[in-house]
Amino acid sequence: MKYLPNILFFILLSAGIGFFTFQIKKIIRYVRMGRPTDRSDRPAERWKTMALVALGQGKMVRRPLAGIMHILIYAGFFIINLEILEIILDGLLGTHRLFAPLLGEVYDFLIGSFEFLALGVLVACGVFLVRRYGGRVPRLVRSGDLKGWPSLDATIILFTEIVLMTLFLTMNAADSLLQERGAEHYVRAGAFPVSSFLHSFLQGFGENTLIFLERFCWWAHIIGVLAFLNYLPYSKHFHIILAFPNTYFSNLEPKGKLRTDENVLKEVKLMLDPSAQPEPVESGSLPSFGAKDVTDLTWKQLLDAYSCTECGRCTSECPAHLTGKLLSPRKIIMSVRDRLEELGRLRDKHGPDYKDDKTLLGHYITPEELWACTTCNACVEACPVNIDPLSVIIDLRRSLVMESSAAPAALNMMFTNIENNGAPWQFSPADRALWTTES
Ligand code: SF4
Ligand code: SF4
């Protein structure tokens, strides 16, 4: 019975890490449903982009209040979780504050810093809740994109972080009081500049009650951390992990340069070379142009969908959206994720080649949204994790034009002019130099 808590902790930890691994494997499987694209070039530039955008939060601080609050939560999440290592080792070995004798005064400094960060996270979560529900940030409150689960998800994340930080500070407050009272097992260790303010609430408790409180908060904190870890893959908060690979694999081409569709390129080369022989086509595998469903997008576009923070910065800068058009680049990216999850689950159940009767284009994203885009690139520029909604819009449009011949009438006229006149206008090529002559 002496080792029962250690055994229970081991089972809990194994289950938490095991289920998280299972979920990560699932997401890798889904992202691999996308087409190949090569993002292995220029590694030095990629590391630099990741360091500036993901680690340095370079784009977040363009909006200072949200940026600074976000950095607090981000730093808190990572740095306080260093303490998780000690909690895990304590849980497995049955020790208490294992690192204290090893680190000496550095340990006191670290615990004190963690407490200030925990306070910072609490303040930042409070500010974010006010911003979200105070009605002053339209992209967060008055947007149809966030109705239902996305809104609930954001609330769950903020309240979970508040609960985790409160448990951490309460645990420390009870621990430091027990240290002061010389309770057995509670070695003198750590500095508690924030949680000591809770002492006035706890002073009246006896030693057994304080031990119960400290143990309760310790267990609830680690269970909460493991539960939150497993919640991440279902949530927009997954960006806290995926922001790093997603920025590493950013598009490093000049802004506005469109990706060449390999199938279109092959067709054009065939047209320009009369002696070229088309590759034999296996039955049922005719080349497709553009993207109709998530499997026609690249793996990077699918990774983008899992990395989206749903912050709405893209939509708030989209000129089409701002002039009342149906388009929201955030919704485009959220639709890719929703469709990918749906198709992924179906393929898990029915096999890797399963096809249902739905597609991203039509069932999730309408042509009206796609044709509202001005291709200005503002959404790409605004995104704090380098997501590229424009590339998805372009690929879906390509499918509309080249697969379904479903371009708007104005574009069809332009296509006809290009075909007949070699220019978008309705003038004969023979008249092209007329503007040089005096009338
Ligand atoms: S590229 Fe399109 S979707 Fe993106 S901001 Fe411009 S108009 Fe909006
Ligand atoms: S695509 Fe980028 S800017 Fe738009 S909501 Fe997602 S994370 Fe925010």
Short mmCIF file of C-alpha atoms and ligand atoms in Angstrom, two decimals:
data_model
loop_
_atom_site.label_atom_id
_atom_site.label_comp_id
_atom_site.label_asym_id
_atom_site.label_seq_id
_atom_site.Cartn_x
_atom_site.Cartn_y
_atom_site.Cartn_z
CA MET A 1 0.00 0.00 0.00
CA LYS A 2 2.97 2.30 0.56
CA TYR A 3 3.56 2.48 -3.18
CA LEU A 4 -0.10 2.77 -4.21
CA PRO A 5 0.10 6.53 -5.04
CA ASN A 6 3.21 5.93 -7.17
CA ILE A 7 1.53 3.07 -9.02
CA LEU A 8 -1.61 5.15 -9.57
CA PHE A 9 0.52 8.03 -10.82
CA PHE A 10 2.39 5.75 -13.23
CA ILE A 11 -0.89 4.41 -14.66
CA LEU A 12 -2.28 7.94 -15.04
CA LEU A 13 0.87 9.25 -16.72
CA SER A 14 1.10 6.27 -19.10
CA ALA A 15 -2.56 6.62 -20.06
CA GLY A 16 -2.22 10.38 -20.63
CA ILE A 17 0.92 10.13 -22.77
CA GLY A 18 -0.31 7.00 -24.57
CA PHE A 19 -3.61 8.57 -25.63
CA PHE A 20 -1.87 11.78 -26.71
CA THR A 21 0.54 9.76 -28.89
CA PHE A 22 -2.43 7.95 -30.43
CA GLN A 23 -4.06 11.29 -31.29
CA ILE A 24 -0.86 12.75 -32.76
CA LYS A 25 -0.51 9.69 -34.99
CA LYS A 26 -4.08 10.21 -36.17
CA ILE A 27 -3.42 13.84 -37.09
CA ILE A 28 -0.20 12.92 -38.95
CA ARG A 29 -2.24 10.32 -40.87
CA TYR A 30 -4.84 12.93 -41.80
CA VAL A 31 -2.28 15.55 -42.86
CA ARG A 32 -0.62 12.92 -45.06
CA MET A 33 -3.87 12.63 -47.00
CA GLY A 34 -2.74 15.82 -48.79
CA ARG A 35 -0.72 16.03 -51.99
CA PRO A 36 3.08 16.21 -51.78
CA THR A 37 4.87 19.55 -51.79
CA ASP A 38 8.55 20.13 -51.15
CA ARG A 39 9.35 22.42 -48.21
CA SER A 40 12.82 21.07 -47.46
CA ASP A 41 14.79 23.86 -49.18
CA ARG A 42 16.59 26.77 -47.43
CA PRO A 43 16.72 25.25 -43.93
CA ALA A 44 18.56 28.26 -42.41
CA GLU A 45 15.82 30.63 -43.59
CA ARG A 46 13.19 28.24 -42.27
CA TRP A 47 14.75 28.05 -38.78
CA LYS A 48 14.95 31.85 -38.76
CA THR A 49 11.29 32.21 -39.77
CA MET A 50 10.26 29.77 -37.03
CA ALA A 51 12.38 31.59 -34.43
CA LEU A 52 10.93 34.99 -35.35
CA VAL A 53 7.30 34.09 -35.93
CA ALA A 54 6.58 31.15 -33.59
CA LEU A 55 9.17 31.46 -30.82
CA GLY A 56 9.54 35.25 -30.95
CA GLN A 57 5.81 35.89 -31.54
CA GLY A 58 6.91 38.49 -34.13
CA LYS A 59 3.53 38.93 -35.76
CA MET A 60 1.51 38.78 -32.52
CA VAL A 61 2.93 42.06 -31.19
CA ARG A 62 1.69 44.00 -34.20
CA ARG A 63 -1.42 44.36 -32.03
CA PRO A 64 0.33 45.23 -28.74
CA LEU A 65 -2.31 44.45 -26.08
CA ALA A 66 -3.25 41.06 -27.49
CA GLY A 67 0.41 40.40 -28.31
CA ILE A 68 1.74 41.05 -24.80
CA MET A 69 -1.06 39.11 -23.11
CA HIS A 70 -0.50 36.23 -25.52
CA ILE A 71 3.24 36.20 -24.74
CA LEU A 72 2.42 35.96 -21.02
CA ILE A 73 0.18 32.93 -21.53
CA TYR A 74 2.64 31.36 -23.96
CA ALA A 75 5.63 31.87 -21.65
CA GLY A 76 3.59 30.66 -18.69
CA PHE A 77 2.49 27.56 -20.53
CA PHE A 78 6.02 26.57 -21.46
CA ILE A 79 8.10 27.75 -18.53
CA ILE A 80 5.77 26.77 -15.68
CA ASN A 81 5.52 23.38 -17.27
CA LEU A 82 9.22 22.91 -16.54
CA GLU A 83 7.92 22.28 -13.07
CA ILE A 84 5.86 19.45 -14.49
CA LEU A 85 9.11 17.52 -14.86
CA GLU A 86 9.67 17.75 -11.11
CA ILE A 87 6.04 16.86 -10.43
CA ILE A 88 6.32 13.79 -12.65
CA LEU A 89 9.53 12.61 -10.96
CA ASP A 90 8.07 13.29 -7.50
CA GLY A 91 4.97 11.32 -8.49
CA LEU A 92 6.96 8.36 -9.76
CA LEU A 93 9.58 8.28 -6.98
CA GLY A 94 7.42 9.35 -4.05
CA THR A 95 9.68 12.33 -3.30
CA HIS A 96 8.70 15.94 -2.58
CA ARG A 97 10.36 18.87 -4.40
CA LEU A 98 13.09 16.59 -5.69
CA PHE A 99 15.07 19.34 -7.41
CA ALA A 100 15.34 21.62 -4.34
CA PRO A 101 18.50 20.09 -2.83
CA LEU A 102 20.11 19.81 -6.29
CA LEU A 103 19.51 23.42 -7.35
CA GLY A 104 19.79 25.27 -4.03
CA GLU A 105 19.04 28.99 -4.40
CA VAL A 106 18.40 28.61 -8.14
CA TYR A 107 15.41 26.48 -7.15
CA ASP A 108 14.01 29.31 -5.02
CA PHE A 109 14.48 31.72 -7.91
CA LEU A 110 12.74 29.35 -10.36
CA ILE A 111 9.73 28.71 -8.13
CA GLY A 112 9.40 32.45 -7.47
CA SER A 113 9.55 33.17 -11.22
CA PHE A 114 6.95 30.48 -11.94
CA GLU A 115 4.64 32.14 -9.44
CA PHE A 116 4.94 35.53 -11.17
CA LEU A 117 4.28 33.83 -14.51
CA ALA A 118 1.24 32.08 -13.07
CA LEU A 119 -0.06 35.46 -11.92
CA GLY A 120 0.64 36.86 -15.40
CA VAL A 121 -1.31 34.01 -17.00
CA LEU A 122 -4.27 34.68 -14.67
CA VAL A 123 -4.26 38.38 -15.62
CA ALA A 124 -3.93 37.61 -19.34
CA CYS A 125 -6.79 35.06 -19.25
CA GLY A 126 -8.95 37.65 -17.48
CA VAL A 127 -8.16 40.26 -20.15
CA PHE A 128 -8.89 37.76 -22.94
CA LEU A 129 -12.24 36.83 -21.37
CA VAL A 130 -13.19 40.52 -21.16
CA ARG A 131 -12.07 41.10 -24.76
CA ARG A 132 -13.99 38.07 -25.98
CA TYR A 133 -17.21 38.65 -24.08
CA GLY A 134 -17.04 42.43 -23.60
CA GLY A 135 -18.15 42.86 -27.20
CA ARG A 136 -15.35 45.27 -28.15
CA VAL A 137 -13.45 43.03 -30.59
CA PRO A 138 -15.78 42.23 -33.50
CA ARG A 139 -13.58 39.47 -34.96
CA LEU A 140 -13.98 37.55 -31.69
CA VAL A 141 -17.61 38.13 -30.83
CA ARG A 142 -19.71 39.20 -33.78
CA SER A 143 -18.51 36.60 -36.20
CA GLY A 144 -20.58 33.74 -37.56
CA ASP A 145 -17.35 31.73 -37.96
CA LEU A 146 -17.14 31.17 -34.19
CA LYS A 147 -20.70 30.10 -33.42
CA GLY A 148 -21.02 26.86 -31.48
CA TRP A 149 -17.96 24.73 -30.76
CA PRO A 150 -15.21 27.29 -31.65
CA SER A 151 -16.62 29.78 -29.14
CA LEU A 152 -17.05 27.11 -26.45
CA ASP A 153 -13.53 25.85 -27.17
CA ALA A 154 -12.03 29.30 -26.55
CA THR A 155 -13.91 29.58 -23.25
CA ILE A 156 -12.83 26.08 -22.14
CA ILE A 157 -9.18 26.95 -22.86
CA LEU A 158 -9.25 30.19 -20.85
CA PHE A 159 -11.07 28.68 -17.87
CA THR A 160 -8.81 25.60 -17.86
CA GLU A 161 -5.73 27.81 -17.72
CA ILE A 162 -7.27 29.82 -14.88
CA VAL A 163 -8.06 26.62 -12.96
CA LEU A 164 -4.56 25.16 -13.54
CA MET A 165 -2.81 28.32 -12.37
CA THR A 166 -5.10 28.63 -9.34
CA LEU A 167 -4.36 25.03 -8.36
CA PHE A 168 -0.63 25.67 -8.77
CA LEU A 169 -0.68 28.76 -6.55
CA THR A 170 -2.96 27.16 -3.92
CA MET A 171 -0.71 24.09 -3.81
CA ASN A 172 2.32 26.33 -3.23
CA ALA A 173 0.51 28.37 -0.56
CA ALA A 174 -0.43 25.22 1.42
CA ASP A 175 3.06 23.79 0.88
CA SER A 176 4.86 26.91 2.15
CA LEU A 177 2.62 27.06 5.24
CA LEU A 178 3.40 23.40 5.97
CA GLN A 179 7.09 24.19 5.55
CA GLU A 180 6.78 27.05 8.03
CA ARG A 181 5.07 24.74 10.50
CA GLY A 182 7.80 22.11 10.06
CA ALA A 183 5.41 19.39 8.85
CA GLU A 184 7.09 16.05 8.13
CA HIS A 185 8.02 15.49 4.45
CA TYR A 186 7.65 19.24 3.61
CA VAL A 187 11.29 20.28 3.27
CA ARG A 188 12.16 23.98 3.30
CA ALA A 189 12.42 24.82 -0.39
CA GLY A 190 11.24 27.43 -2.88
CA ALA A 191 10.26 31.09 -2.77
CA PHE A 192 6.57 31.98 -2.83
CA PRO A 193 6.20 35.71 -3.57
CA VAL A 194 2.66 35.37 -5.00
CA SER A 195 1.06 32.39 -3.28
CA SER A 196 2.08 33.69 0.17
CA PHE A 197 -0.72 36.24 -0.21
CA LEU A 198 -3.11 33.28 0.15
CA HIS A 199 -1.74 32.47 3.61
CA SER A 200 -4.27 34.76 5.28
CA PHE A 201 -7.07 32.48 3.93
CA LEU A 202 -5.31 29.28 5.01
CA GLN A 203 -3.82 30.25 8.38
CA GLY A 204 -6.81 28.90 10.31
CA PHE A 205 -6.49 25.38 8.85
CA GLY A 206 -4.87 22.56 10.84
CA GLU A 207 -1.91 20.58 9.52
CA ASN A 208 -3.97 17.64 8.24
CA THR A 209 -6.32 19.94 6.34
CA LEU A 210 -3.38 21.74 4.76
CA ILE A 211 -1.79 18.43 3.75
CA PHE A 212 -5.10 17.33 2.21
CA LEU A 213 -5.37 20.67 0.35
CA GLU A 214 -1.78 20.52 -0.90
CA ARG A 215 -2.19 16.89 -2.07
CA PHE A 216 -5.57 17.63 -3.65
CA CYS A 217 -4.15 20.57 -5.63
CA TRP A 218 -1.06 18.54 -6.61
CA TRP A 219 -3.15 15.67 -8.01
CA ALA A 220 -5.78 17.95 -9.58
CA HIS A 221 -3.04 20.02 -11.23
CA ILE A 222 -1.25 17.07 -12.84
CA ILE A 223 -4.54 15.39 -13.85
CA GLY A 224 -5.64 18.74 -15.33
CA VAL A 225 -2.37 19.09 -17.24
CA LEU A 226 -2.67 15.58 -18.73
CA ALA A 227 -6.33 16.12 -19.57
CA PHE A 228 -5.52 19.47 -21.22
CA LEU A 229 -2.72 17.82 -23.20
CA ASN A 230 -5.23 15.36 -24.60
CA TYR A 231 -7.76 18.10 -25.25
CA LEU A 232 -5.30 20.03 -27.46
CA PRO A 233 -5.77 17.95 -30.64
CA TYR A 234 -9.52 18.67 -30.53
CA SER A 235 -8.97 22.37 -30.03
CA LYS A 236 -7.64 25.49 -31.71
CA HIS A 237 -5.15 25.52 -28.83
CA PHE A 238 -3.23 22.84 -30.70
CA HIS A 239 -1.49 25.78 -32.36
CA ILE A 240 0.73 26.02 -29.26
CA ILE A 241 2.53 22.96 -30.65
CA LEU A 242 1.85 23.19 -34.39
CA ALA A 243 2.88 26.86 -34.72
CA PHE A 244 6.48 25.62 -34.74
CA PRO A 245 6.38 23.12 -37.63
CA ASN A 246 3.86 25.28 -39.46
CA THR A 247 6.11 28.34 -39.49
CA TYR A 248 9.16 26.20 -40.29
CA PHE A 249 7.41 24.92 -43.41
CA SER A 250 6.22 28.44 -44.40
CA ASN A 251 5.98 29.43 -48.02
CA LEU A 252 9.28 31.22 -48.67
CA GLU A 253 8.47 32.23 -52.23
CA PRO A 254 7.97 35.95 -52.98
CA LYS A 255 4.60 37.27 -51.75
CA GLY A 256 1.89 36.82 -54.35
CA LYS A 257 3.66 34.14 -56.37
CA LEU A 258 1.17 31.39 -57.02
CA ARG A 259 2.02 27.71 -56.73
CA THR A 260 2.18 26.00 -60.09
CA ASP A 261 -0.31 23.17 -60.47
CA GLU A 262 1.83 20.26 -61.67
CA ASN A 263 -1.00 18.78 -63.73
CA VAL A 264 -1.59 22.11 -65.50
CA LEU A 265 2.14 22.45 -66.14
CA LYS A 266 2.24 19.00 -67.75
CA GLU A 267 -0.68 19.88 -70.04
CA VAL A 268 0.90 23.19 -71.09
CA LYS A 269 4.22 21.48 -71.86
CA LEU A 270 2.39 18.92 -73.98
CA MET A 271 0.65 21.68 -75.90
CA LEU A 272 3.90 23.56 -76.55
CA ASP A 273 5.84 20.51 -77.68
CA PRO A 274 4.22 18.83 -80.70
CA SER A 275 6.52 15.79 -80.45
CA ALA A 276 5.79 15.15 -76.76
CA GLN A 277 3.99 11.94 -75.89
CA PRO A 278 1.42 12.09 -73.10
CA GLU A 279 2.12 9.76 -70.18
CA PRO A 280 -0.10 6.67 -70.18
CA VAL A 281 -3.04 7.21 -67.84
CA GLU A 282 -4.14 4.37 -65.59
CA SER A 283 -7.85 3.80 -65.62
CA GLY A 284 -9.64 5.82 -62.93
CA SER A 285 -6.69 8.15 -62.31
CA LEU A 286 -7.19 11.03 -64.73
CA PRO A 287 -5.25 14.11 -63.63
CA SER A 288 -7.35 16.72 -61.84
CA PHE A 289 -6.81 20.46 -61.89
CA GLY A 290 -6.99 22.56 -58.77
CA ALA A 291 -8.64 21.27 -55.61
CA LYS A 292 -12.16 20.04 -55.08
CA ASP A 293 -11.63 18.29 -51.78
CA VAL A 294 -9.05 18.21 -48.99
CA THR A 295 -7.19 15.33 -50.65
CA ASP A 296 -6.43 17.67 -53.58
CA LEU A 297 -4.73 20.18 -51.27
CA THR A 298 -1.09 19.82 -50.21
CA TRP A 299 -0.08 18.41 -46.82
CA LYS A 300 1.09 21.91 -45.88
CA GLN A 301 -2.36 23.37 -46.54
CA LEU A 302 -3.80 20.62 -44.31
CA LEU A 303 -1.20 21.36 -41.61
CA ASP A 304 -2.26 25.03 -41.86
CA ALA A 305 -5.80 23.97 -41.00
CA TYR A 306 -4.67 22.25 -37.78
CA SER A 307 -2.45 25.21 -36.85
CA CYS A 308 -5.14 27.89 -37.07
CA THR A 309 -5.67 29.80 -33.82
CA GLU A 310 -9.07 31.10 -35.02
CA CYS A 311 -7.88 34.59 -34.03
CA GLY A 312 -9.61 36.19 -37.03
CA ARG A 313 -6.76 38.60 -37.82
CA CYS A 314 -6.96 37.43 -41.44
CA THR A 315 -10.68 38.11 -41.66
CA SER A 316 -10.38 41.48 -39.92
CA GLU A 317 -7.98 42.63 -42.65
CA CYS A 318 -9.76 41.03 -45.60
CA PRO A 319 -11.12 43.79 -47.91
CA ALA A 320 -13.80 41.48 -49.27
CA HIS A 321 -15.04 40.72 -45.75
CA LEU A 322 -14.84 44.38 -44.72
CA THR A 323 -17.05 45.40 -47.63
CA GLY A 324 -19.75 42.94 -46.60
CA LYS A 325 -18.96 40.04 -48.97
CA LEU A 326 -19.52 36.50 -47.82
CA LEU A 327 -15.79 35.69 -47.65
CA SER A 328 -13.93 35.08 -44.38
CA PRO A 329 -10.42 33.59 -44.77
CA ARG A 330 -10.65 32.24 -41.19
CA LYS A 331 -13.79 30.33 -42.14
CA ILE A 332 -12.02 28.94 -45.24
CA ILE A 333 -9.27 27.47 -43.05
CA MET A 334 -11.72 26.21 -40.41
CA SER A 335 -13.73 24.51 -43.17
CA VAL A 336 -10.62 22.70 -44.39
CA ARG A 337 -10.06 21.32 -40.89
CA ASP A 338 -13.71 20.32 -40.44
CA ARG A 339 -13.80 18.52 -43.77
CA LEU A 340 -10.43 16.84 -43.17
CA GLU A 341 -11.60 15.55 -39.79
CA GLU A 342 -14.81 14.26 -41.34
CA LEU A 343 -13.11 12.47 -44.25
CA GLY A 344 -10.30 11.21 -41.99
CA ARG A 345 -12.77 9.60 -39.59
CA LEU A 346 -14.63 7.99 -42.50
CA ARG A 347 -11.39 6.61 -43.94
CA ASP A 348 -10.35 5.29 -40.53
CA LYS A 349 -13.63 3.39 -40.49
CA HIS A 350 -14.00 2.27 -44.11
CA GLY A 351 -10.44 2.15 -45.46
CA PRO A 352 -7.93 4.60 -46.97
CA ASP A 353 -9.59 4.85 -50.39
CA TYR A 354 -13.07 5.55 -49.10
CA LYS A 355 -14.93 8.40 -50.78
CA ASP A 356 -18.18 9.88 -49.53
CA ASP A 357 -20.54 12.05 -51.57
CA LYS A 358 -19.29 15.32 -50.09
CA THR A 359 -16.46 17.66 -51.10
CA LEU A 360 -14.83 20.70 -49.54
CA LEU A 361 -15.91 22.74 -52.55
CA GLY A 362 -19.68 23.00 -52.49
CA HIS A 363 -20.49 21.38 -49.15
CA TYR A 364 -18.19 23.51 -46.98
CA ILE A 365 -17.07 26.42 -49.16
CA THR A 366 -19.24 28.04 -51.80
CA PRO A 367 -18.17 29.58 -55.13
CA GLU A 368 -19.61 32.90 -53.90
CA GLU A 369 -17.02 33.01 -51.11
CA LEU A 370 -14.19 32.08 -53.47
CA TRP A 371 -14.98 34.66 -56.13
CA ALA A 372 -15.21 37.42 -53.53
CA CYS A 373 -11.45 37.18 -52.97
CA THR A 374 -9.35 39.97 -54.49
CA THR A 375 -6.13 37.89 -54.06
CA CYS A 376 -4.63 40.85 -52.17
CA ASN A 377 -2.63 38.58 -49.79
CA ALA A 378 -3.60 40.64 -46.70
CA CYS A 379 -4.82 37.50 -44.88
CA VAL A 380 -1.47 35.74 -45.41
CA GLU A 381 0.42 38.82 -44.22
CA ALA A 382 -1.75 39.14 -41.10
CA CYS A 383 -1.64 35.53 -39.93
CA PRO A 384 0.46 35.14 -36.76
CA VAL A 385 1.39 31.54 -37.66
CA ASN A 386 2.00 32.03 -41.41
CA ILE A 387 -1.11 30.27 -42.65
CA ASP A 388 -1.96 30.79 -46.31
CA PRO A 389 -5.75 30.95 -46.85
CA LEU A 390 -5.23 32.49 -50.29
CA SER A 391 -3.54 29.34 -51.63
CA VAL A 392 -6.62 27.30 -50.70
CA ILE A 393 -8.91 29.83 -52.38
CA ILE A 394 -6.80 29.78 -55.56
CA ASP A 395 -6.72 25.97 -55.71
CA LEU A 396 -10.50 25.73 -55.25
CA ARG A 397 -11.01 28.39 -57.92
CA ARG A 398 -8.77 26.45 -60.28
CA SER A 399 -11.04 23.48 -59.88
CA LEU A 400 -14.11 25.62 -60.58
CA VAL A 401 -12.54 27.01 -63.76
CA MET A 402 -10.68 24.00 -65.14
CA GLU A 403 -12.76 21.07 -63.89
CA SER A 404 -16.27 22.50 -63.81
CA SER A 405 -16.04 25.41 -66.29
CA ALA A 406 -17.86 27.36 -63.64
CA ALA A 407 -16.15 30.75 -63.73
CA PRO A 408 -18.26 33.90 -63.40
CA ALA A 409 -19.52 35.36 -66.72
CA ALA A 410 -17.09 38.31 -66.57
CA LEU A 411 -14.14 35.93 -66.33
CA ASN A 412 -15.43 33.68 -69.10
CA MET A 413 -15.49 36.72 -71.38
CA MET A 414 -11.89 37.49 -70.43
CA PHE A 415 -10.85 33.86 -71.06
CA THR A 416 -12.45 34.01 -74.53
CA ASN A 417 -10.61 37.25 -75.26
CA ILE A 418 -7.29 35.76 -74.18
CA GLU A 419 -7.95 32.72 -76.37
CA ASN A 420 -8.98 34.73 -79.44
CA ASN A 421 -7.07 38.01 -79.07
CA GLY A 422 -4.07 37.08 -76.91
CA ALA A 423 -5.13 39.78 -74.42
CA PRO A 424 -7.97 40.22 -71.91
CA TRP A 425 -9.66 42.93 -73.98
CA GLN A 426 -12.09 42.69 -76.87
CA PHE A 427 -9.76 44.19 -79.43
CA SER A 428 -8.19 42.46 -82.38
CA PRO A 429 -4.44 41.84 -82.07
CA ALA A 430 -4.08 43.68 -85.38
CA ASP A 431 -5.25 46.88 -83.66
CA ARG A 432 -2.79 46.59 -80.80
CA ALA A 433 -0.49 49.41 -81.96
CA LEU A 434 -3.27 51.81 -82.89
CA TRP A 435 -2.74 53.80 -79.72
CA THR A 436 0.62 54.94 -81.10
CA THR A 437 -0.99 56.69 -84.08
CA GLU A 438 -2.58 60.09 -83.86
CA SER A 439 -6.34 60.10 -84.32
S1 SF4 B 1 -6.37 37.43 -50.38
FE1 SF4 B 1 -8.60 37.18 -50.53
S2 SF4 B 1 -9.18 36.22 -48.61
FE2 SF4 B 1 -7.14 37.06 -48.30
S3 SF4 B 1 -7.47 39.11 -47.47
FE3 SF4 B 1 -7.30 39.37 -49.67
S4 SF4 B 1 -9.41 39.26 -50.41
FE4 SF4 B 1 -9.43 38.43 -48.33
S1 SF4 B 2 -5.69 31.76 -40.58
FE1 SF4 B 2 -4.19 32.78 -39.27
S2 SF4 B 2 -5.00 34.85 -38.99
FE2 SF4 B 2 -6.66 33.59 -39.78
S3 SF4 B 2 -7.76 32.89 -37.97
FE3 SF4 B 2 -6.27 31.29 -38.47
S4 SF4 B 2 -4.46 31.82 -37.27
FE4 SF4 B 2 -5.75 33.64 -37.27
#
